[in-house]
Structures are given as C-alpha cells and as structure tokens.
Amino acid sequence: MSLRIVVTVKYVPDATGDRHFADDLTVDRDDVDGLLSELDEYAVEQALQIAGEADDAEVTVLTVGPEDAKDALRKALSMGADKAIHVEDDGLHGTDVIGTSLVLAKAIEKAGYDLVISGMASTDGTAGVVPALLAERLGVPQVTLLSEVSVEDAVVRGRRDGDAASEQLEASLPAVVSVTDQSGEARYPSFKGIMAAKKKPVESWDLEDLEIEADEVGLGGSWTKVDSATERPARTAGTIVKDEGEGGKQLAEFLAGQKFI
Amino acid sequence: MAEVLVYVDHVDGAVRKPTLELLTLARRIGEPVAVALGSGAENTAAVLAEHGAVKVLTHDAAEYADYLVVPKVDALQAAYEAVSPAAVLVPSSAEGKEIAARLAVRVGSGIITDAVDLEAGDGGPVATQSAFAASFTTKSRVSRGTPVITVKPNSAAVEAAPAAGAVEALTVSFSEKATGTKVTARTPREATGRPELTEAAIVVSGGRGVNGAENFSVIENLADSLGAAVGASRAAVDAGWYPHSNQVGQTGKSVSPQLYIASGISGAIQHRAGMQTSKTIVAINKDAEAPIFDLVDYGVVGDLFEVVPQLTDEIKTRKG
Ligand SMILES: Cc1cc2nc3c(=O)[nH]c(=O)nc-3n(C[C@H](O)[C@H](O)[C@H](O)COP(=O)(O)OP(=O)(O)OC[C@H]3O[C@@H](n4cnc5c(N)ncnc54)[C@H](O)[C@@H]3O)c2cc1C
Ligand SMILES: Cc1cc2nc3c(=O)[nH]c(=O)nc-3n(C[C@H](O)[C@H](O)[C@H](O)COP(=O)(O)OP(=O)(O)OC[C@H]3O[C@@H](n4cnc5c(N)ncnc54)[C@H](O)[C@@H]3O)c2cc1C
C-alpha cells in the first residue's frame, strides 16, 4: 500500500535579518531574504525517514505563500521530497492562522494524503497552532509536538514532551503530525539532490482551484486585526565591567542595588 | 457584566500561576468564569474564587488523561455554549494554544496567540503581542466571533479579588473524534524543588560556555542562592548537559522574569526570542563582543568559573 505524505512548509523572512512590518502591518518581505522555515526542515526530514521505511511512499511538500515561496519548496525538494504544490494567489496576502489552515486543509484534501507532517511552529508568526487546526478541519487525529515519530501498519506513534509529563501517543492514519527540533537533525541537500530538484514537478494552485472564496482569506477575510506595530525602543546601554578579580562582587552590588538580594 | 471564560491549567487540582494571572486580566474585560477539567478539578475552586472567579465549571472523565487535546476542546466548547462568553482566555502553553485554536475554528472566531497584555477596548479586548524575537510590539484584536486569546505566563501580576466561585458541574458529551489520539504512557517530569521555569521571578541560565554537564552545578548553586529557576541554551541542551525541558528560547520556553542571568551564552536571535522581555538582564561572558551584551542592564566580561562562584558566595554572605 502506498503511503501519501504531505509536508506543510512555510516560507519565512530570515530570523537573523532585520525583520519588519510593512505599512499594512503584514510581514515586510522586501527587506529581508526569505527561506524555508528552519523548523519545517525537521518535518521534511521525518517525512523522508518515514517514507524510507515504507514499501512505497510519496512525499509532497506544500506551501501557501507568495511567488518567492518556491524557494522553500525547492529546498525541500532538494532534500529529497518527490513533488511540490504551491498555493499562490494575490488574495492570500495577510491571511491569519484560521485562513491559512483553511487553505492548507483544502489543498491537502485535493492532493490526497495518509499523513500530514508539519513543523512545531513557524519562525515568523510562531503561533504553533496550524497543525492542530489542520487536524480539526480535516477531522483526523492530531499527533503533535513529537520529539520522536514512527509509522507502522497505518499507525503513527510518537513521544510528546510536555510541561508536566512526557507522553507516548498513538493514532491510526490518516493523521496530522507535527515534529519538534528534538526529532533529529535535518539532512543537508546533496549536490545530486539540488540538481534533481530542478526537474521535480511543482504544481501551482490558486483560490479558485481550491474553491475558496476571496472573502474567506487575505487581510479582508482575516478574523483578527492588527492595529499597530511599534519597534521596541533600543535598550539603554547597560553597565559593562571587565572582571579584574572582583567581577562577581561588583555584580552582587548591582543586584543588591536592584533589590534582588 | 459580560462573562469571560478562563481555561484552568492545573495538575491534580493545584492551579498553576499563569491561570491566576489570567483571572486578573479577565477582570479587566468582564466577570471570570473558570473551566477546570480532569482529576482534581473541584479542588481548584477555592483558589480560583480567591482570585476572582464568579463561577467554576468542573468536569472529570478518564478521557482527559487518556486521549490528547480533543476531549478538552469538547469540554471547553460545552462551557462556551453554556455561558455565551464575551471572550475566552487560555494560558499559552503548547497544549493551551492547541485547545484554544480548535475551539476558535469550531465556534467561528479568530484567535490571538501569545498575548503579553490585555485591555478592554471599544471593539472588544485589545491584546499586546511581542513579535520577531521581541523586537516589535503589536496591538491586535479579534475581528470576528468571540475573541479567543492565549496569554503568556508573567503577563500580569496575580491579584487577590475574592468572588463567589460557585462550583457547577459542566455537562460534556465527547465528540466522535475525542478518542482519536491515545496516550499510551505518561512519565511525569521529575520535580527539582526549584521554581517552574516560566513562572520564576529569577532565571539563571547556562550555555555552551559552561562546558560540561558536571559544571552545571556552578549555575545551579547561583540559582539556589537566589531561589531561581535554571535555564539552558540550546547548545547546552544539544550537548546533553541539561534537559530540554529547561531550554530557553524559540524552541524552548519563553521566560519573562524580573531578573535573567545568562552565563556562557552568546545571545543568538533564537535564544533572545525566549528571554528578551525579561525586566532586568545580566550576562557573564568572556567575549566582550558577544551579542548578549547588547541586551544587558549589567554585564561582566570574564570567565564564568571565576565570576559566578564569587557572585554566589557574595549573595550567600549578604543574605546571611
Ligand atoms: C508576529 C506575528 C504574529 C501573528 N499573530 C497572529 C495571531 O495572533 N493570530 C492569527 O490568526 N494570525 C497571526 N499571525 C499570522 C500567522 O502567522 C499566519 O497566518 C501564518 O501563515 C500561520 O501561522 P504561523 O506562521 O504562526 O504558523 P504556526 O502555527 O506557527 O506553524 C506551524 C506549522 O504550520 C505549517 N504552516 C504554517 N503556515 C504555513 C504556510 N503558509 N504554508 C505552509 N505551511 C504552513 C508549517 O508546517 C509550520 O511549521 C501572526 C503573524 C505574525 C508575523
Ligand atoms: C530553528 C532554530 C531554533 C533554535 N532555538 C533555540 C532556543 O530555543 N534556544 C537557544 O538557546 N538556542 C536556539 N537555537 C540555537 C541558537 O541559534 C544558538 O546556536 C544557541 O543559542 C547558542 O548557544 P550558546 O549561546 O550557549 O552557545 P555559543 O553561541 O557557542 O556561545 C557560547 C558563549 O559562551 C562564552 N564562553 C565560553 N566559555 C566561557 C567561560 N568560561 N566564561 C564565560 N563565557 C564563556 C563564549 O564567549 C560564547 O559567547 C535555535 C536555532 C535554530 C536554527
């Protein structure tokens, strides 16, 4: 039996760049390079490993994002995914998590799936809720925030390390999984992988293909509204001392002055 | 006055501090009605009443422990339908966010995650969020449906405000999907005796500069002299020197204590994402160029193995 895996991958501004909001209070994508969200590399990695264990599996990577988001798909293809789907539509600009999960869910259904794998959170919005929303919308089990995952005989198992306890989870496919950065280092694309990626199919879908009305997504269709975004004032320069043998005592003096001791 | 649902995070009836903070925030926008689920739910009532809950809706069933997330969503939805609240507040834990998100889509509402403050506004509650590793502050609202908002720990001071806190049994019928993800085993986290990382007033963290699991005692000793929680950078966690549950940063815990002390941590953007909102920041690093020094109120350029033990001794002396 073939196993159809869809990996959701997000294209995000580089966290080490100078990230800003644009005038319409959405993420400014012009000033900072974009890339495949690093936390989604872990999702691609686990998909490739699960596919490698299966008799017959196909890994599709899916993104919802602007034209440049193809870069994120190419990266995932060069890691070893088989094909890609790009949902691209001008109407998507400014979509919130509810809208994003709607578009992803429709695309996943259209693509066909047994297993969806997501990252634990994006590195820009960082909400960490899209996987749970996908499970809710698709009506399948959520097996999320896994630091270990395996699939055998149409059952997914994994370990979830929570605040109070570490849990072993189990669900039947189809299911939505999300994996943490504890799940195992992601592979680097090989030269061969990069060359092969150029020939792999990338399908483009728009809102019409997914039968989504324009007013369900985008800034206008968002169920949340950002009223303002202000840059945090730069911290006033702190006191920096060089330890000449008394550094610990000097620091204690500072802490006492601040009433911490 | 409008009722505001507050989802209670508790362990066997012991309410965690972020929930008490939520009650303070909830009172700014209405009358808090708490929802406590699972084993020990009824035991939460006294402390919730003390902090302003006018009502405490409780329900216990094996499903909450045996299956992941969905039974709790079903119950919160039952509470939502029973109360018709003006807003729903949930603590921003990983699980809390998942519960809130699923509820939001079910009831046709927008969701704001990881709020760090909340005020009443003309068009409903206004949430403050911290974006891009805390380099921006945004104000947002839910523009459709009943605002569902998750709030980070340490976003408000806990205030006592005695209220009736009448316990009412919630009637819950679980959905067909509730039992989709089985919890087949559970290992509770070992107690360290130190404060909970996300709730602590002081956090003392160590990074790659600590250079070995055995050396973490230097960090722990300082933490204990201050009654602080211990944190670690991902480099220290990846090296196996400290548990992942203590990681501070984008993929670890985000902390916002009164005082954060970083030793042997360079201050990468992903680490900053988890600690930049700390009120007072102190760093000890032997590299004067380390980016962490851009954030500090007080920094010591020096060897942590010299500075930290001296600091610990001095604190102990001063505390007598
Ligand atoms: C600073 C900031 C704060 C925001 N706050 C809110 C808010 O409070 N409420 C709200 O409704 N919206 C919010 N948004 C918008 C939200 O980030 C976007 O709608 C986003 O596309 C989905 O949420 P996320 O990036 O937080 O994803 P997360 O839920 O963190 O992502 C988890 C996983 O879902 C998958 N995924 C997410 N987005 C995509 C995509 N476009 N394509 C493919 N896979 C994807 C990835 O596998 C990812 O690892 C915010 C955005 C920013 C920049
Ligand atoms: C997607 C993603 C998510 C991430 N999430 C996180 C996260 O949640 N948390 C996190 O911390 N990181 C995270 N990281 C990793 C992050 O980018 C850095 O690699 C990490 O924070 C570095 O840890 P460090 O500061 O301990 O180590 P280093 O950067 O190696 O710094 C060690 C510091 O110790 C100093 N030092 C060495 N010896 C001594 C001494 N004897 N005395 C004093 N100082 C000394 C050095 O001068 C140096 O500045 C993430 C990365 C990615 C890509």
Short mmCIF file of N, CA and C in Angstrom, two decimals, chain A residues 76-148:
data_model
loop_
_atom_site.label_atom_id
_atom_site.label_comp_id
_atom_site.label_asym_id
_atom_site.label_seq_id
_atom_site.Cartn_x
_atom_site.Cartn_y
_atom_site.Cartn_z
N ALA A 76 13.12 21.97 -0.02
CA ALA A 76 12.56 20.70 0.45
C ALA A 76 12.71 19.61 -0.62
N LEU A 77 12.54 19.98 -1.89
CA LEU A 77 12.72 19.01 -2.97
C LEU A 77 14.18 18.56 -3.04
N SER A 78 15.09 19.49 -2.81
CA SER A 78 16.50 19.12 -2.90
C SER A 78 16.92 18.24 -1.72
N MET A 79 16.16 18.33 -0.62
CA MET A 79 16.42 17.40 0.49
C MET A 79 15.97 15.99 0.14
N GLY A 80 14.99 15.89 -0.80
CA GLY A 80 14.56 14.56 -1.23
C GLY A 80 13.08 14.35 -1.41
N ALA A 81 12.27 15.38 -1.17
CA ALA A 81 10.83 15.24 -1.39
C ALA A 81 10.58 14.98 -2.88
N ASP A 82 9.43 14.33 -3.18
CA ASP A 82 9.18 13.92 -4.56
C ASP A 82 8.53 15.00 -5.42
N LYS A 83 7.59 15.71 -4.84
CA LYS A 83 6.93 16.75 -5.63
C LYS A 83 6.43 17.87 -4.74
N ALA A 84 5.98 18.96 -5.38
CA ALA A 84 5.62 20.13 -4.60
C ALA A 84 4.33 20.74 -5.09
N ILE A 85 3.62 21.38 -4.16
CA ILE A 85 2.42 22.15 -4.50
C ILE A 85 2.57 23.55 -3.92
N HIS A 86 2.35 24.53 -4.77
CA HIS A 86 2.46 25.92 -4.35
C HIS A 86 1.08 26.56 -4.46
N VAL A 87 0.51 26.95 -3.34
CA VAL A 87 -0.75 27.70 -3.39
C VAL A 87 -0.40 29.17 -3.37
N GLU A 88 -0.72 29.82 -4.48
CA GLU A 88 -0.28 31.20 -4.68
C GLU A 88 -1.45 31.98 -5.25
N ASP A 89 -1.76 33.10 -4.60
CA ASP A 89 -2.88 33.92 -5.07
C ASP A 89 -2.75 35.29 -4.42
N ASP A 90 -2.92 36.33 -5.20
CA ASP A 90 -2.79 37.68 -4.63
C ASP A 90 -3.75 37.88 -3.45
N GLY A 91 -4.87 37.18 -3.53
CA GLY A 91 -5.87 37.32 -2.47
C GLY A 91 -5.42 36.79 -1.13
N LEU A 92 -4.29 36.08 -1.08
CA LEU A 92 -3.85 35.45 0.18
C LEU A 92 -3.05 36.39 1.08
N HIS A 93 -2.64 37.52 0.56
CA HIS A 93 -1.79 38.43 1.32
C HIS A 93 -2.45 38.84 2.64
N GLY A 94 -1.79 38.57 3.75
CA GLY A 94 -2.31 38.99 5.05
C GLY A 94 -3.24 38.01 5.74
N THR A 95 -3.28 36.77 5.24
CA THR A 95 -4.16 35.76 5.84
C THR A 95 -3.72 35.38 7.26
N ASP A 96 -4.67 35.21 8.17
CA ASP A 96 -4.34 34.84 9.54
C ASP A 96 -4.31 33.31 9.72
N VAL A 97 -4.12 32.85 10.94
CA VAL A 97 -3.97 31.39 11.13
C VAL A 97 -5.23 30.61 10.75
N ILE A 98 -6.38 31.19 11.03
CA ILE A 98 -7.63 30.49 10.68
C ILE A 98 -7.72 30.34 9.15
N GLY A 99 -7.43 31.42 8.43
CA GLY A 99 -7.48 31.38 6.97
C GLY A 99 -6.40 30.48 6.39
N THR A 100 -5.20 30.56 6.94
CA THR A 100 -4.10 29.72 6.46
C THR A 100 -4.44 28.24 6.62
N SER A 101 -5.04 27.91 7.76
CA SER A 101 -5.38 26.50 7.98
C SER A 101 -6.48 26.05 7.01
N LEU A 102 -7.37 26.97 6.64
CA LEU A 102 -8.42 26.63 5.66
C LEU A 102 -7.79 26.29 4.31
N VAL A 103 -6.87 27.16 3.87
CA VAL A 103 -6.25 26.96 2.56
C VAL A 103 -5.42 25.67 2.56
N LEU A 104 -4.63 25.49 3.62
CA LEU A 104 -3.81 24.27 3.70
C LEU A 104 -4.69 23.03 3.71
N ALA A 105 -5.77 23.06 4.49
CA ALA A 105 -6.64 21.87 4.60
C ALA A 105 -7.27 21.54 3.24
N LYS A 106 -7.74 22.56 2.53
CA LYS A 106 -8.34 22.31 1.21
C LYS A 106 -7.30 21.73 0.24
N ALA A 107 -6.10 22.28 0.30
CA ALA A 107 -5.05 21.80 -0.60
C ALA A 107 -4.64 20.37 -0.26
N ILE A 108 -4.58 20.06 1.03
CA ILE A 108 -4.21 18.71 1.46
C ILE A 108 -5.27 17.71 0.99
N GLU A 109 -6.54 18.10 1.11
CA GLU A 109 -7.61 17.20 0.66
C GLU A 109 -7.55 17.00 -0.84
N LYS A 110 -7.28 18.07 -1.56
CA LYS A 110 -7.21 17.96 -3.02
C LYS A 110 -6.03 17.09 -3.45
N ALA A 111 -4.93 17.21 -2.71
CA ALA A 111 -3.73 16.44 -3.06
C ALA A 111 -3.91 14.95 -2.74
N GLY A 112 -4.69 14.67 -1.70
CA GLY A 112 -4.83 13.29 -1.22
C GLY A 112 -3.72 12.99 -0.24
N TYR A 113 -4.04 12.34 0.90
CA TYR A 113 -3.00 12.15 1.93
C TYR A 113 -3.35 10.99 2.84
N ASP A 114 -2.32 10.41 3.44
CA ASP A 114 -2.50 9.49 4.56
C ASP A 114 -1.92 10.11 5.81
N LEU A 115 -0.90 10.95 5.61
CA LEU A 115 -0.19 11.53 6.74
C LEU A 115 0.21 12.96 6.37
N VAL A 116 -0.07 13.89 7.28
CA VAL A 116 0.38 15.28 7.11
C VAL A 116 1.45 15.51 8.16
N ILE A 117 2.59 16.09 7.77
CA ILE A 117 3.62 16.41 8.76
C ILE A 117 3.93 17.91 8.68
N SER A 118 3.89 18.57 9.85
CA SER A 118 4.16 20.00 9.93
C SER A 118 5.31 20.23 10.90
N GLY A 119 5.81 21.47 10.87
CA GLY A 119 6.77 21.87 11.88
C GLY A 119 6.04 22.20 13.17
N MET A 120 6.78 22.40 14.27
CA MET A 120 6.14 22.71 15.55
C MET A 120 5.59 24.13 15.57
N ALA A 121 6.23 25.02 14.82
CA ALA A 121 5.82 26.42 14.74
C ALA A 121 6.59 27.04 13.59
N SER A 122 6.05 28.11 13.04
CA SER A 122 6.83 28.84 12.04
C SER A 122 7.84 29.70 12.79
N THR A 123 8.84 30.20 12.10
CA THR A 123 9.79 31.07 12.80
C THR A 123 9.43 32.55 12.66
N ASP A 124 8.31 32.85 11.97
CA ASP A 124 7.88 34.27 11.97
C ASP A 124 6.62 34.49 12.83
N GLY A 125 5.51 33.85 12.46
CA GLY A 125 4.30 34.02 13.27
C GLY A 125 4.40 33.30 14.61
N THR A 126 5.08 32.18 14.61
CA THR A 126 5.37 31.34 15.80
C THR A 126 4.14 30.95 16.63
N ALA A 127 2.96 30.92 15.99
CA ALA A 127 1.76 30.60 16.75
C ALA A 127 1.77 29.15 17.24
N GLY A 128 2.25 28.25 16.40
CA GLY A 128 2.27 26.84 16.79
C GLY A 128 0.88 26.22 16.85
N VAL A 129 -0.05 26.71 16.06
CA VAL A 129 -1.41 26.18 16.11
C VAL A 129 -1.90 25.60 14.79
N VAL A 130 -1.19 25.85 13.71
CA VAL A 130 -1.67 25.39 12.41
C VAL A 130 -1.86 23.86 12.37
N PRO A 131 -0.93 23.05 12.91
CA PRO A 131 -1.15 21.60 12.86
C PRO A 131 -2.45 21.16 13.57
N ALA A 132 -2.71 21.73 14.76
CA ALA A 132 -3.95 21.38 15.47
C ALA A 132 -5.17 21.81 14.65
N LEU A 133 -5.07 22.98 14.02
CA LEU A 133 -6.19 23.46 13.19
C LEU A 133 -6.40 22.55 11.99
N LEU A 134 -5.32 22.05 11.42
CA LEU A 134 -5.45 21.14 10.27
C LEU A 134 -6.17 19.86 10.70
N ALA A 135 -5.79 19.33 11.86
CA ALA A 135 -6.45 18.12 12.35
C ALA A 135 -7.94 18.38 12.56
N GLU A 136 -8.26 19.52 13.14
CA GLU A 136 -9.66 19.87 13.39
C GLU A 136 -10.42 19.95 12.06
N ARG A 137 -9.84 20.64 11.10
CA ARG A 137 -10.53 20.85 9.82
C ARG A 137 -10.64 19.55 9.01
N LEU A 138 -9.58 18.74 9.05
CA LEU A 138 -9.60 17.50 8.26
C LEU A 138 -10.37 16.40 8.97
N GLY A 139 -10.63 16.59 10.27
CA GLY A 139 -11.35 15.58 11.04
C GLY A 139 -10.55 14.32 11.27
N VAL A 140 -9.24 14.48 11.44
CA VAL A 140 -8.38 13.31 11.70
C VAL A 140 -7.59 13.56 12.99
N PRO A 141 -7.01 12.50 13.58
CA PRO A 141 -6.28 12.69 14.84
C PRO A 141 -5.10 13.66 14.69
N GLN A 142 -4.83 14.42 15.77
CA GLN A 142 -3.61 15.22 15.82
C GLN A 142 -2.62 14.51 16.71
N VAL A 143 -1.41 14.36 16.21
CA VAL A 143 -0.35 13.71 16.98
C VAL A 143 0.81 14.71 16.93
N THR A 144 0.75 15.70 17.81
CA THR A 144 1.56 16.90 17.60
C THR A 144 2.70 17.05 18.59
N LEU A 145 3.66 17.87 18.22
CA LEU A 145 4.82 18.23 19.04
C LEU A 145 5.64 17.00 19.42
N LEU A 146 5.90 16.16 18.43
CA LEU A 146 6.61 14.92 18.69
C LEU A 146 8.12 15.14 18.61
N SER A 147 8.82 14.55 19.59
CA SER A 147 10.27 14.59 19.53
C SER A 147 10.80 13.27 18.97
N GLU A 148 9.86 12.33 18.77
CA GLU A 148 10.19 11.03 18.17
C GLU A 148 8.96 10.56 17.44
#
